[in-house]
Coordinates of C-alpha atoms in Angstrom, one line a residue:
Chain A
X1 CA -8.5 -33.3 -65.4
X2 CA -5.3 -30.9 -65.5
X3 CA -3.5 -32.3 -68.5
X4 CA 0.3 -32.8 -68.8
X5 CA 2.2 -30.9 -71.0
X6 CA 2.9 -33.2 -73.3
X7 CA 6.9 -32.9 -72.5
X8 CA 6.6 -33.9 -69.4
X9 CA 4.9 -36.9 -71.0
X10 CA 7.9 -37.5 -72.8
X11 CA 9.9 -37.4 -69.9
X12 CA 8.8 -38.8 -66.8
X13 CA 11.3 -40.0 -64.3
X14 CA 9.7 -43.3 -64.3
X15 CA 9.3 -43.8 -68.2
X16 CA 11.2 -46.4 -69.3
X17 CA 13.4 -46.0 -72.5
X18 CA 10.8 -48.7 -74.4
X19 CA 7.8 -46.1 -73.2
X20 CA 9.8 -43.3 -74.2
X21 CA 10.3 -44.4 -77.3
X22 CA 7.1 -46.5 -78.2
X23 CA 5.2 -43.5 -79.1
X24 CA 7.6 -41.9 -81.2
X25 CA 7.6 -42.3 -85.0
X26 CA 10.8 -42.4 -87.3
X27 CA 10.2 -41.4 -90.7
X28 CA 10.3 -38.9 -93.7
X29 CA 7.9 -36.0 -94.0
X30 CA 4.6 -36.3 -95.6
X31 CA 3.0 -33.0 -96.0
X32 CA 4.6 -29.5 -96.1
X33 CA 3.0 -28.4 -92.6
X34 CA 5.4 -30.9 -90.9
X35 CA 8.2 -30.2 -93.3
X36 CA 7.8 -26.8 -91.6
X37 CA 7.6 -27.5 -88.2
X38 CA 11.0 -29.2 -88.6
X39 CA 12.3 -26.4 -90.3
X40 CA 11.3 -24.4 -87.4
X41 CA 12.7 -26.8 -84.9
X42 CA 16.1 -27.0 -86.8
X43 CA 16.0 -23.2 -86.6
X44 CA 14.8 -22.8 -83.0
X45 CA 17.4 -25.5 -81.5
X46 CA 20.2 -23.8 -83.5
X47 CA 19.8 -20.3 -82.4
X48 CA 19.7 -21.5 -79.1
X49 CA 23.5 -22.6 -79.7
X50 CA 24.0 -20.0 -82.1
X51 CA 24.7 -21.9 -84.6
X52 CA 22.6 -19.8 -87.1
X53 CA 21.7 -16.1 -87.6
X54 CA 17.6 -15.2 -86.7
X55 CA 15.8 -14.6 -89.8
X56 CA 12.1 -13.4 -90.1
X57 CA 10.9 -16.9 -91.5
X58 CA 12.3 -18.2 -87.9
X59 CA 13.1 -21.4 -89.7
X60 CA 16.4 -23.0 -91.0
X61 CA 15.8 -22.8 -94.4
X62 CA 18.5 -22.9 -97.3
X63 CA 18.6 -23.4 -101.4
X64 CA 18.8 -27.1 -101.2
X65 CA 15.7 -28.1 -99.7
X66 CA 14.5 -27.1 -103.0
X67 CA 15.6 -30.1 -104.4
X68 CA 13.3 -32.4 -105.1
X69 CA 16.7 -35.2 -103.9
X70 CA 16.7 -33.5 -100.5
X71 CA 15.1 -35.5 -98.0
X72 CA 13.8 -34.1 -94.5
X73 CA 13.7 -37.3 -91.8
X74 CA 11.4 -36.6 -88.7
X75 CA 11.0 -38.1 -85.1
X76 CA 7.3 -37.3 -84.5
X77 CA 5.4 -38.4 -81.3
X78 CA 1.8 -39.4 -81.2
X79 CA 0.7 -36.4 -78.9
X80 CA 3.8 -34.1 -78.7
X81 CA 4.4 -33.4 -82.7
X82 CA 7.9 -33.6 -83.9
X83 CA 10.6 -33.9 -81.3
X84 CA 13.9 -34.3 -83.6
X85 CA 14.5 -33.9 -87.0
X86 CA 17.4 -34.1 -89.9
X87 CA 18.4 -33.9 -93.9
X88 CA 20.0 -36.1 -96.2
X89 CA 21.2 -33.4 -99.3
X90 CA 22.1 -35.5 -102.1
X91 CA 25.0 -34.1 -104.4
X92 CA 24.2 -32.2 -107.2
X93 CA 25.1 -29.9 -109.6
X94 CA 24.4 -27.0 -107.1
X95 CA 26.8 -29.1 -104.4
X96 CA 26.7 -29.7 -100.8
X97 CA 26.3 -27.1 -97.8
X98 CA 29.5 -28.1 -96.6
X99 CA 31.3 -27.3 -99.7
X100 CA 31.5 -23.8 -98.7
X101 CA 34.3 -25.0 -96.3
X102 CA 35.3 -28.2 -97.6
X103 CA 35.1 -28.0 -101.1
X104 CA 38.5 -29.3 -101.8
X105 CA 38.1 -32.2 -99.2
X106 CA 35.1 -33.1 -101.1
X107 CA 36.1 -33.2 -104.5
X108 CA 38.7 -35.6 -103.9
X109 CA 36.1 -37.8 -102.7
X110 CA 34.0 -37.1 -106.0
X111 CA 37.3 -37.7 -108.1
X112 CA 37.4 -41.3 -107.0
X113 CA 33.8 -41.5 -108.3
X114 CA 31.8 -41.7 -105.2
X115 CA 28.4 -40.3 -104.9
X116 CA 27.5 -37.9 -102.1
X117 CA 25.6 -37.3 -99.4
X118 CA 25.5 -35.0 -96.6
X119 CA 23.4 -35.5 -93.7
X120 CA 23.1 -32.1 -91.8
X121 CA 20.4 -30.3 -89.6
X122 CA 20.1 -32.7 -87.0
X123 CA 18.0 -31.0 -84.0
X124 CA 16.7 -32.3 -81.4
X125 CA 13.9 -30.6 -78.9
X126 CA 16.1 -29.9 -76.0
X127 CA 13.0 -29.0 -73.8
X128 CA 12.8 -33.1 -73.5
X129 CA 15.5 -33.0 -71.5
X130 CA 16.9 -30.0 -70.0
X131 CA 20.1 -28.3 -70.5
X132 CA 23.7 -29.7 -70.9
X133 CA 22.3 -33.4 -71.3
X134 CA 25.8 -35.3 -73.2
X135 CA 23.9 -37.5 -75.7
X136 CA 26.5 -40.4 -75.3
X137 CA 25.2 -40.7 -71.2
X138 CA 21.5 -40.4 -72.0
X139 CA 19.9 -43.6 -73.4
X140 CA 16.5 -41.8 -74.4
X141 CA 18.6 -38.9 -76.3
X142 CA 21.0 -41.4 -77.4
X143 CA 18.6 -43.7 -79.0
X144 CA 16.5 -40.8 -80.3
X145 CA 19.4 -39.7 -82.1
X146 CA 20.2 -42.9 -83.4
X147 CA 16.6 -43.8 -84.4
X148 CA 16.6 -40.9 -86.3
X149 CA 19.9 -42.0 -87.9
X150 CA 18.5 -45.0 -88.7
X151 CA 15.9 -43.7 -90.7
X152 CA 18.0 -42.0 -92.5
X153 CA 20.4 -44.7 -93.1
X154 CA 17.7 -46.9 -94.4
X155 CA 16.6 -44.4 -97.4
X156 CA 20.0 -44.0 -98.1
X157 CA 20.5 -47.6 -98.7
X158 CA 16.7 -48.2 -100.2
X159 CA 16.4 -45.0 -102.1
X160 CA 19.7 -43.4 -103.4
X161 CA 23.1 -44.7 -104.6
X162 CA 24.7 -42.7 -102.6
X163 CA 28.6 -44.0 -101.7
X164 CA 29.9 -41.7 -98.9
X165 CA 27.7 -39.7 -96.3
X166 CA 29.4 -36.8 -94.9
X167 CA 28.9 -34.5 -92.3
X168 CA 30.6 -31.2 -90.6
X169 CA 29.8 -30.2 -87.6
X170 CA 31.0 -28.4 -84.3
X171 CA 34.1 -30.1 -83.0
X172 CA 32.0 -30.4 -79.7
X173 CA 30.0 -33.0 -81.1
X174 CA 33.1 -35.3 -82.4
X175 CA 32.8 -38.1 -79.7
X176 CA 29.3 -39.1 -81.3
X177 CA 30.6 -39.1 -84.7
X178 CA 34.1 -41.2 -83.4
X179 CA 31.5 -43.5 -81.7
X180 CA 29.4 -43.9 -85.1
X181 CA 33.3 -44.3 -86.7
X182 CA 32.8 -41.5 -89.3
X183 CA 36.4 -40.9 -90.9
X184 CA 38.3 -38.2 -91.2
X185 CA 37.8 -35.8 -93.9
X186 CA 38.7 -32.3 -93.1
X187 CA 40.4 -30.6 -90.4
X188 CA 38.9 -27.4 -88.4
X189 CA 37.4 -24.5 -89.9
X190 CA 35.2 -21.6 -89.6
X191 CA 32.0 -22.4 -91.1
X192 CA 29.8 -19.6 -92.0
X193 CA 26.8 -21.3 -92.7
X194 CA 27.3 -22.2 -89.0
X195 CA 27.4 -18.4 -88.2
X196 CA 31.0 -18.7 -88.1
X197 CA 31.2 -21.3 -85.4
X198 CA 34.3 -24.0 -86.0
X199 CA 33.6 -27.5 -87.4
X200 CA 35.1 -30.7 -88.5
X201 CA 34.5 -33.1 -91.1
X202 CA 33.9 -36.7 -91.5
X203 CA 33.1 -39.0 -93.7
X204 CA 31.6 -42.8 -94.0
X205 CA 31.5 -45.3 -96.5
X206 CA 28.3 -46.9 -97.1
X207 CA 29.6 -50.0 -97.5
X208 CA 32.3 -50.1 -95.2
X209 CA 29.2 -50.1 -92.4
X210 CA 28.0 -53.2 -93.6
X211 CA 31.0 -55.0 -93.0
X212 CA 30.6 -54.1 -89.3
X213 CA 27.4 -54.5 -89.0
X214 CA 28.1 -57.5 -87.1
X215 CA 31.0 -56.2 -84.3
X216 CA 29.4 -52.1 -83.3
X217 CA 26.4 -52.1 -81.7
X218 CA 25.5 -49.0 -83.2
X219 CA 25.8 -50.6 -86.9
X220 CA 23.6 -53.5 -85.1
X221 CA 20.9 -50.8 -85.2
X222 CA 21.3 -49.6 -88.9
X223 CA 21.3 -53.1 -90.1
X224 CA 18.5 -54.6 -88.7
X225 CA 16.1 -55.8 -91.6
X226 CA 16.7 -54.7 -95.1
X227 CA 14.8 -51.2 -95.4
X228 CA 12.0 -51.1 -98.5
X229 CA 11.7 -48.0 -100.7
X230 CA 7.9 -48.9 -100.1
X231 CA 8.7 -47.1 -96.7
X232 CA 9.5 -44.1 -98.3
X233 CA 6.9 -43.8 -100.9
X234 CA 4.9 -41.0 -99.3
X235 CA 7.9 -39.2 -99.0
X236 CA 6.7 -35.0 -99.5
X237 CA 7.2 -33.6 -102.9
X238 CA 6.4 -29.8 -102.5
X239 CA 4.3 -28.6 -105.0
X240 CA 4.9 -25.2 -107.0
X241 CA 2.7 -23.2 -104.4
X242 CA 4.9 -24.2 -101.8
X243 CA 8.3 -23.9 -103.6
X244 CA 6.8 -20.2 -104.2
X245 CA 5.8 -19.8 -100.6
X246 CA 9.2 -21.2 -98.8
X247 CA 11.8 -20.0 -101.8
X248 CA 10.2 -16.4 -102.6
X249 CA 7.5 -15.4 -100.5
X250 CA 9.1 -16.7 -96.6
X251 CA 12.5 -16.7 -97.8
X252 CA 14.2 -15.1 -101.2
X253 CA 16.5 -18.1 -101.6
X254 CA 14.7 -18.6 -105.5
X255 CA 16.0 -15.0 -106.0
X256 CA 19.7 -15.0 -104.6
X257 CA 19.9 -18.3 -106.4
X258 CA 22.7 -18.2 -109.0
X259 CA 21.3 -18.9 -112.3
X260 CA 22.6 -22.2 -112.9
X261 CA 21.4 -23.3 -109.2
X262 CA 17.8 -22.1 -110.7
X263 CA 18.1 -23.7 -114.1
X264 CA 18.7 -27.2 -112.2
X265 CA 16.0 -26.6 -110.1
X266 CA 13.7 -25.8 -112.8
X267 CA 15.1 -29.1 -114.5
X268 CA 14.5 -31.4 -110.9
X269 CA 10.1 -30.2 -111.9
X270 CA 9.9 -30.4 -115.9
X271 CA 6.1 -30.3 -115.1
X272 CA 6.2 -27.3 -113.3
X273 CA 5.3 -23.5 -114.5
X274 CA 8.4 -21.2 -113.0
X275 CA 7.4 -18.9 -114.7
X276 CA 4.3 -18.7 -112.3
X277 CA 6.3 -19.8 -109.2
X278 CA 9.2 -16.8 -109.6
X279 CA 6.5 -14.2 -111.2
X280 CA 7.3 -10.5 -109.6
X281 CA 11.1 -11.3 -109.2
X282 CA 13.9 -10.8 -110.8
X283 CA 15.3 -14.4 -111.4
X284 CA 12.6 -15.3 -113.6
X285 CA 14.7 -13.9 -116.1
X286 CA 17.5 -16.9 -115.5
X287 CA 14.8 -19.3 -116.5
X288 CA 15.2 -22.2 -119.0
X289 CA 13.1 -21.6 -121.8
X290 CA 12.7 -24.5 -124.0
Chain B
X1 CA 18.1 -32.2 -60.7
X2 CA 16.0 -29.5 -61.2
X3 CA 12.3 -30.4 -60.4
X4 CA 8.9 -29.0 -61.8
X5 CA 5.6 -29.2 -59.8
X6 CA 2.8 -29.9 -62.0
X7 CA -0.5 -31.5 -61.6
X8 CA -0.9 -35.2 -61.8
X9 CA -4.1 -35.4 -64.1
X10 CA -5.9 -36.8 -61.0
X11 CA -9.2 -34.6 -60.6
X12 CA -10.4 -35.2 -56.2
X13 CA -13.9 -33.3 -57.2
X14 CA -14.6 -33.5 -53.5
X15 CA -11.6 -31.1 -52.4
X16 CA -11.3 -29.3 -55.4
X17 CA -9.0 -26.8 -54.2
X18 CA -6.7 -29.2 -53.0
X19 CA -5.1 -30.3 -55.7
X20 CA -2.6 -33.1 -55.5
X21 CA 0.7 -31.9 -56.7
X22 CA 3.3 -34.0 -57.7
X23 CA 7.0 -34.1 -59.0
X24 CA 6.8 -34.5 -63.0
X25 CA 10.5 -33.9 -63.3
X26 CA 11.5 -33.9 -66.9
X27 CA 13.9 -36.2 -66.4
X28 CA 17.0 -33.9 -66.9
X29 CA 19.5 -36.4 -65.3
X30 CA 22.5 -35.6 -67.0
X31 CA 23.6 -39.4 -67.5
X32 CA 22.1 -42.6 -66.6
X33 CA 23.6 -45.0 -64.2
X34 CA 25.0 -48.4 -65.4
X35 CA 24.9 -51.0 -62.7
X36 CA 28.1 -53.1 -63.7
X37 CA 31.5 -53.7 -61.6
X38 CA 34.6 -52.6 -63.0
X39 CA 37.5 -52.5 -61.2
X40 CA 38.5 -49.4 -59.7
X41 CA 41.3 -47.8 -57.3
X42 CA 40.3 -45.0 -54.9
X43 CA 42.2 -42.4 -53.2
X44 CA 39.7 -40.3 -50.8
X45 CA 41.6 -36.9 -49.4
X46 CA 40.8 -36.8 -45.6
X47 CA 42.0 -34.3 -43.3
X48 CA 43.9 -36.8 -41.3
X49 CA 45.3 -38.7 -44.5
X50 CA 43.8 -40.5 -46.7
X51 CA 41.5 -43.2 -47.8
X52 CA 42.7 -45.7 -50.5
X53 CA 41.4 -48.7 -51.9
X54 CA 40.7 -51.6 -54.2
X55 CA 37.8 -52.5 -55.1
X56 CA 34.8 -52.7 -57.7
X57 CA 32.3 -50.3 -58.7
X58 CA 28.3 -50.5 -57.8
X59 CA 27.3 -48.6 -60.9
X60 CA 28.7 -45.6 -63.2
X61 CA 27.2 -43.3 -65.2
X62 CA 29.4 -40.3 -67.6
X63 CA 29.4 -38.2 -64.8
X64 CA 29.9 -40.0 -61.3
X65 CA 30.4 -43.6 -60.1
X66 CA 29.1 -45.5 -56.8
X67 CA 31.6 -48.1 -55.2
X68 CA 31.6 -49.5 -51.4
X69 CA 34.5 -48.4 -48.8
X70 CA 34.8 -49.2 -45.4
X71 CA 34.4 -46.0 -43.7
X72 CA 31.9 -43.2 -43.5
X73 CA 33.6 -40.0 -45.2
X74 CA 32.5 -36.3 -45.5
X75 CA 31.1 -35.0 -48.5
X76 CA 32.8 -32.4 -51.1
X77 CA 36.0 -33.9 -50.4
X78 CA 37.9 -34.6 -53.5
X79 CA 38.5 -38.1 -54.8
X80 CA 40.7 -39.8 -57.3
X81 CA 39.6 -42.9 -59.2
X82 CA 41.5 -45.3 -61.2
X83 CA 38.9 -47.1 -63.2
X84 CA 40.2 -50.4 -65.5
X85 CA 37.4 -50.5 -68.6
X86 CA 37.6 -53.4 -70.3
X87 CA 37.9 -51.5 -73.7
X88 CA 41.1 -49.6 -72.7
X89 CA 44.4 -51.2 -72.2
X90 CA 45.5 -48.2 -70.2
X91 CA 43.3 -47.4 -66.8
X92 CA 41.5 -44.3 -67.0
X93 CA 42.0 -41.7 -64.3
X94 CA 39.1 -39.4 -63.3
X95 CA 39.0 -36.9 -60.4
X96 CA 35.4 -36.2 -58.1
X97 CA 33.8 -35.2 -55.6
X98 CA 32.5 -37.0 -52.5
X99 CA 28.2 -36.1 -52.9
X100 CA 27.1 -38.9 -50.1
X101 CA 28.0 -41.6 -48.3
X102 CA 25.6 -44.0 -46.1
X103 CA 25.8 -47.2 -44.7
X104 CA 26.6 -50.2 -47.5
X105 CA 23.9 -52.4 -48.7
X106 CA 23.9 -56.7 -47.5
X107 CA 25.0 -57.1 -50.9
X108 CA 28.4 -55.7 -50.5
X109 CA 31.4 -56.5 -48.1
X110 CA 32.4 -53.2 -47.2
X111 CA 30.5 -51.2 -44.5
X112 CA 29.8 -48.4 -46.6
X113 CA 28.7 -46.7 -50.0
X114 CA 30.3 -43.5 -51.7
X115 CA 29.1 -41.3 -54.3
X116 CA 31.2 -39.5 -56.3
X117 CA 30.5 -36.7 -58.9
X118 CA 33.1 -36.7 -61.3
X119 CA 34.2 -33.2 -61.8
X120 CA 35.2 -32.9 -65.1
X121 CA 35.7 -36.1 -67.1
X122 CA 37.4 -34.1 -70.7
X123 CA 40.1 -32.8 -67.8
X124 CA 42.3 -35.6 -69.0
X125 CA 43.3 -36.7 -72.2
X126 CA 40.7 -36.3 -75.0
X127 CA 41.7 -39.5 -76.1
X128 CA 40.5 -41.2 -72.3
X129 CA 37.3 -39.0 -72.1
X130 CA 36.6 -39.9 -75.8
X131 CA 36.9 -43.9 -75.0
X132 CA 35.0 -43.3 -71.3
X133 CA 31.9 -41.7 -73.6
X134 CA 32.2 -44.7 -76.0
X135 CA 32.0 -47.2 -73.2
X136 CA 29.3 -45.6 -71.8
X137 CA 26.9 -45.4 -75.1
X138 CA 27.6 -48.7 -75.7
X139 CA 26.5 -50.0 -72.8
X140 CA 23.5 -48.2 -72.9
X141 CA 22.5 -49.3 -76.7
X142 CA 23.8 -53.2 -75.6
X143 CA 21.1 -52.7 -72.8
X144 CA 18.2 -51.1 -74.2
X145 CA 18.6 -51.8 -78.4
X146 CA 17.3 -55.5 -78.0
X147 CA 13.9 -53.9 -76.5
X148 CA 13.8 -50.5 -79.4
X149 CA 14.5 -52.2 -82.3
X150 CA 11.9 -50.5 -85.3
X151 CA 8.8 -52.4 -86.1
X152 CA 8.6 -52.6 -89.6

């Protein structure tokens, strides 16, 4: 027997988009090994579009997947491991990603009193299907993509009281977003947490989608049955060995954290020793002692 | 579309060293065909004139289109379609490329069917690529949603 490598599995000519997709799992991570590997396929898929810097961790790894609020969604196949992956970063007192170009957009959005979500990192493994594939003319990327939207939508609505979702991005990408009818919210930038590539921002009200559940197809997809938190009850919660091994030992985000970012951090785990999970650097001195 | 040669997982233990070896493509089509008519004008650049028409398309996808015409013409020769999507008051004008042409199926009246390779869909308005992709996706979630929905 001369096994298949699992992509081409994934990607046979003759493989329906039912069989493409039947193996595929949509959910959030479980365990910090997978929360990795989608950190590492975040990374890997936005070098390739230089969207991101290399770093030595080789995974796409920032302050706010400390929180305990942030949320990591995963397409995982049965025999190929994870083949897309995104975040949902739930607004907080340290903010949103995109607030390093859209602040102001975003804080009339928090002055009218809605909660915040931003849904960012969304990377899919492009060895599935070759270069320069447009999402909107593939079915099996499209539906991966919206799959893993789904997912995401659903913990949104079971899990958080979250208002508005928003999202920057590369203006390349806008015809998905028009297509999902995100709004609006900010005009082009440079974005240097995109390594200084452009983006755009949108916006969508929660329950503005509702309403049209009925009339996009799309929205037919998000709103299929009413999503249970029970579906998200093994969502991961990393424990203080892995905060210390992502956020000091693979990365120094705990120690280029401003001390107010680390205080609410240390607030997010009141269980948890910081003391132990900073030792040997110098932020443990912006610790909350009670 | 780029092909890889890989094994087929089918072990012939009396000719071992020939292996079978088969296409197992990733499928790296860039966009999947739609079979659906829309209505669609056609002007084919010949040497000796030109080829225009009425008529209905075979099947679309975002980057060519497959309609019958009534004569055999060359391939690579540019072409300029007029396509009438039902979501868009406006028709939407693309330019291609002629890729084949062979002799029509029974199914249609015209003697023969055209390929064309659209060249660069975004090289008109924004706003007319924008609502061709639109079309597009949802045709392809209106045909293959009902049979993906999540089993919960």
């Amino acid at each position: 027997m001369y096994p298949a490598s699992p992509l081409t599995l994934l990607g046979r000519l003759q493989d329906s988009v039912p069989q493409f997709l039947r193996p595929v799992e949509f959910r959030v991570v479980h365990e910090t090994e997978e929360f990795k590997a989608a950190l590492r396929l975040a990374y890997d898929e936005y070098l390739k579009r230089g969207y991101t810097k290399p770093n030595p961790a080789q995974m796409k790894l920032s302050i706010y997947q400390a929180l305990p609020s942030t949320t990591t969604f995963i397409a995982t196949h049965r025999r190929a491991g994870i083949i897309g992956t995104m975040s949902l970063i739930v607004d907080s007192p340290l903010g949103l990603p995109m607030d390093e170009a859209y602040k102001s957009e975003l804080d009339r959005l928090r002055g009218e009193g809605s909660r915040l979500a931003e849904a960012t990192m969304l990377a899919l493994n492009t060895d599935l299907f070759g270069g320069g594939v447009f999402t909107m003319f593939h079915a099996k990327k499209l539906l991966l993509t919206l799959r893993l939207f789904k997912v995401m939508f659903d913990y949104l609505r079971a899990c958080t009281d979250v208002q508005e979702l928003v999202a920057c991005f590369n203006p390349k990408h806008q015809i998905l977003y028009d297509f999902l009818q995100l709004k609006p919210l900010g005009g082009l930038k440079s974005y240097t947490s995109a390594n200084g590539n452009p983006a755009v921002a949108r916006h969508l009200n929660v329950a503005e989608t509702q309403r049209q559940a009925t009339t996009h197809v799309a929205y037919r997809l998000f709103y299929g049955k009413t999503p249970s938190p029970k579906m998200f009850s093994r969502k991961l919660v990393l424990s203080p060995e892995h905060l210390r091994e992502l956020f000091v030992e693979t990365l120094p985000l705990f120690a280029s954290a401003s001390p107010t970012e680390l205080r609410h951090i240390q607030r997010c785990y009141p269980t948890y020793a910081f003391h132990h999970i900073l030792r040997g650097t110098p932020a443990s001195s912006s610790l909350y002692l009670p | 579309m780029r092909s890889r040669v890989g094994f087929n997982g089918r072990h012939n233990r009396s000719n071992a060293r020939h292996r079978e070896i088969v296409d197992l493509s990733i499928d790296e089509r860039l966009a999947e065909r739609l079979t659906i008519e829309i209505p669609l004008t056609y002007v084919i650049a010949l040497s000796n004139g030109q080829l225009q028409g009425r008529t209905m398309t075979i099947n679309l996808s975002g980057t060519g289109v497959q309609f019958p015409i009534p004569w055999m013409v060359p391939k690579s020769i540019p072409c300029h379609l007029t396509l009438a999507l039902p979501t868009r008051t406006e028709p939407l004008m693309l330019t291609g490329l002629v890729v084949w042409c062979r002799p029509g199926s029974n199914r249609n009246r015209e003697a023969f069917e055209v390929g064309i390779s659209l060249e660069d869909p975004s090289s008109g308005s924004e706003e007319a690529f924008a609502q061709y992709c639109h079309f597009v996706a949802t045709q392809l979630l209106q045909r293959y949603l009902p049979c993906t929905q999540p089993r919960h």
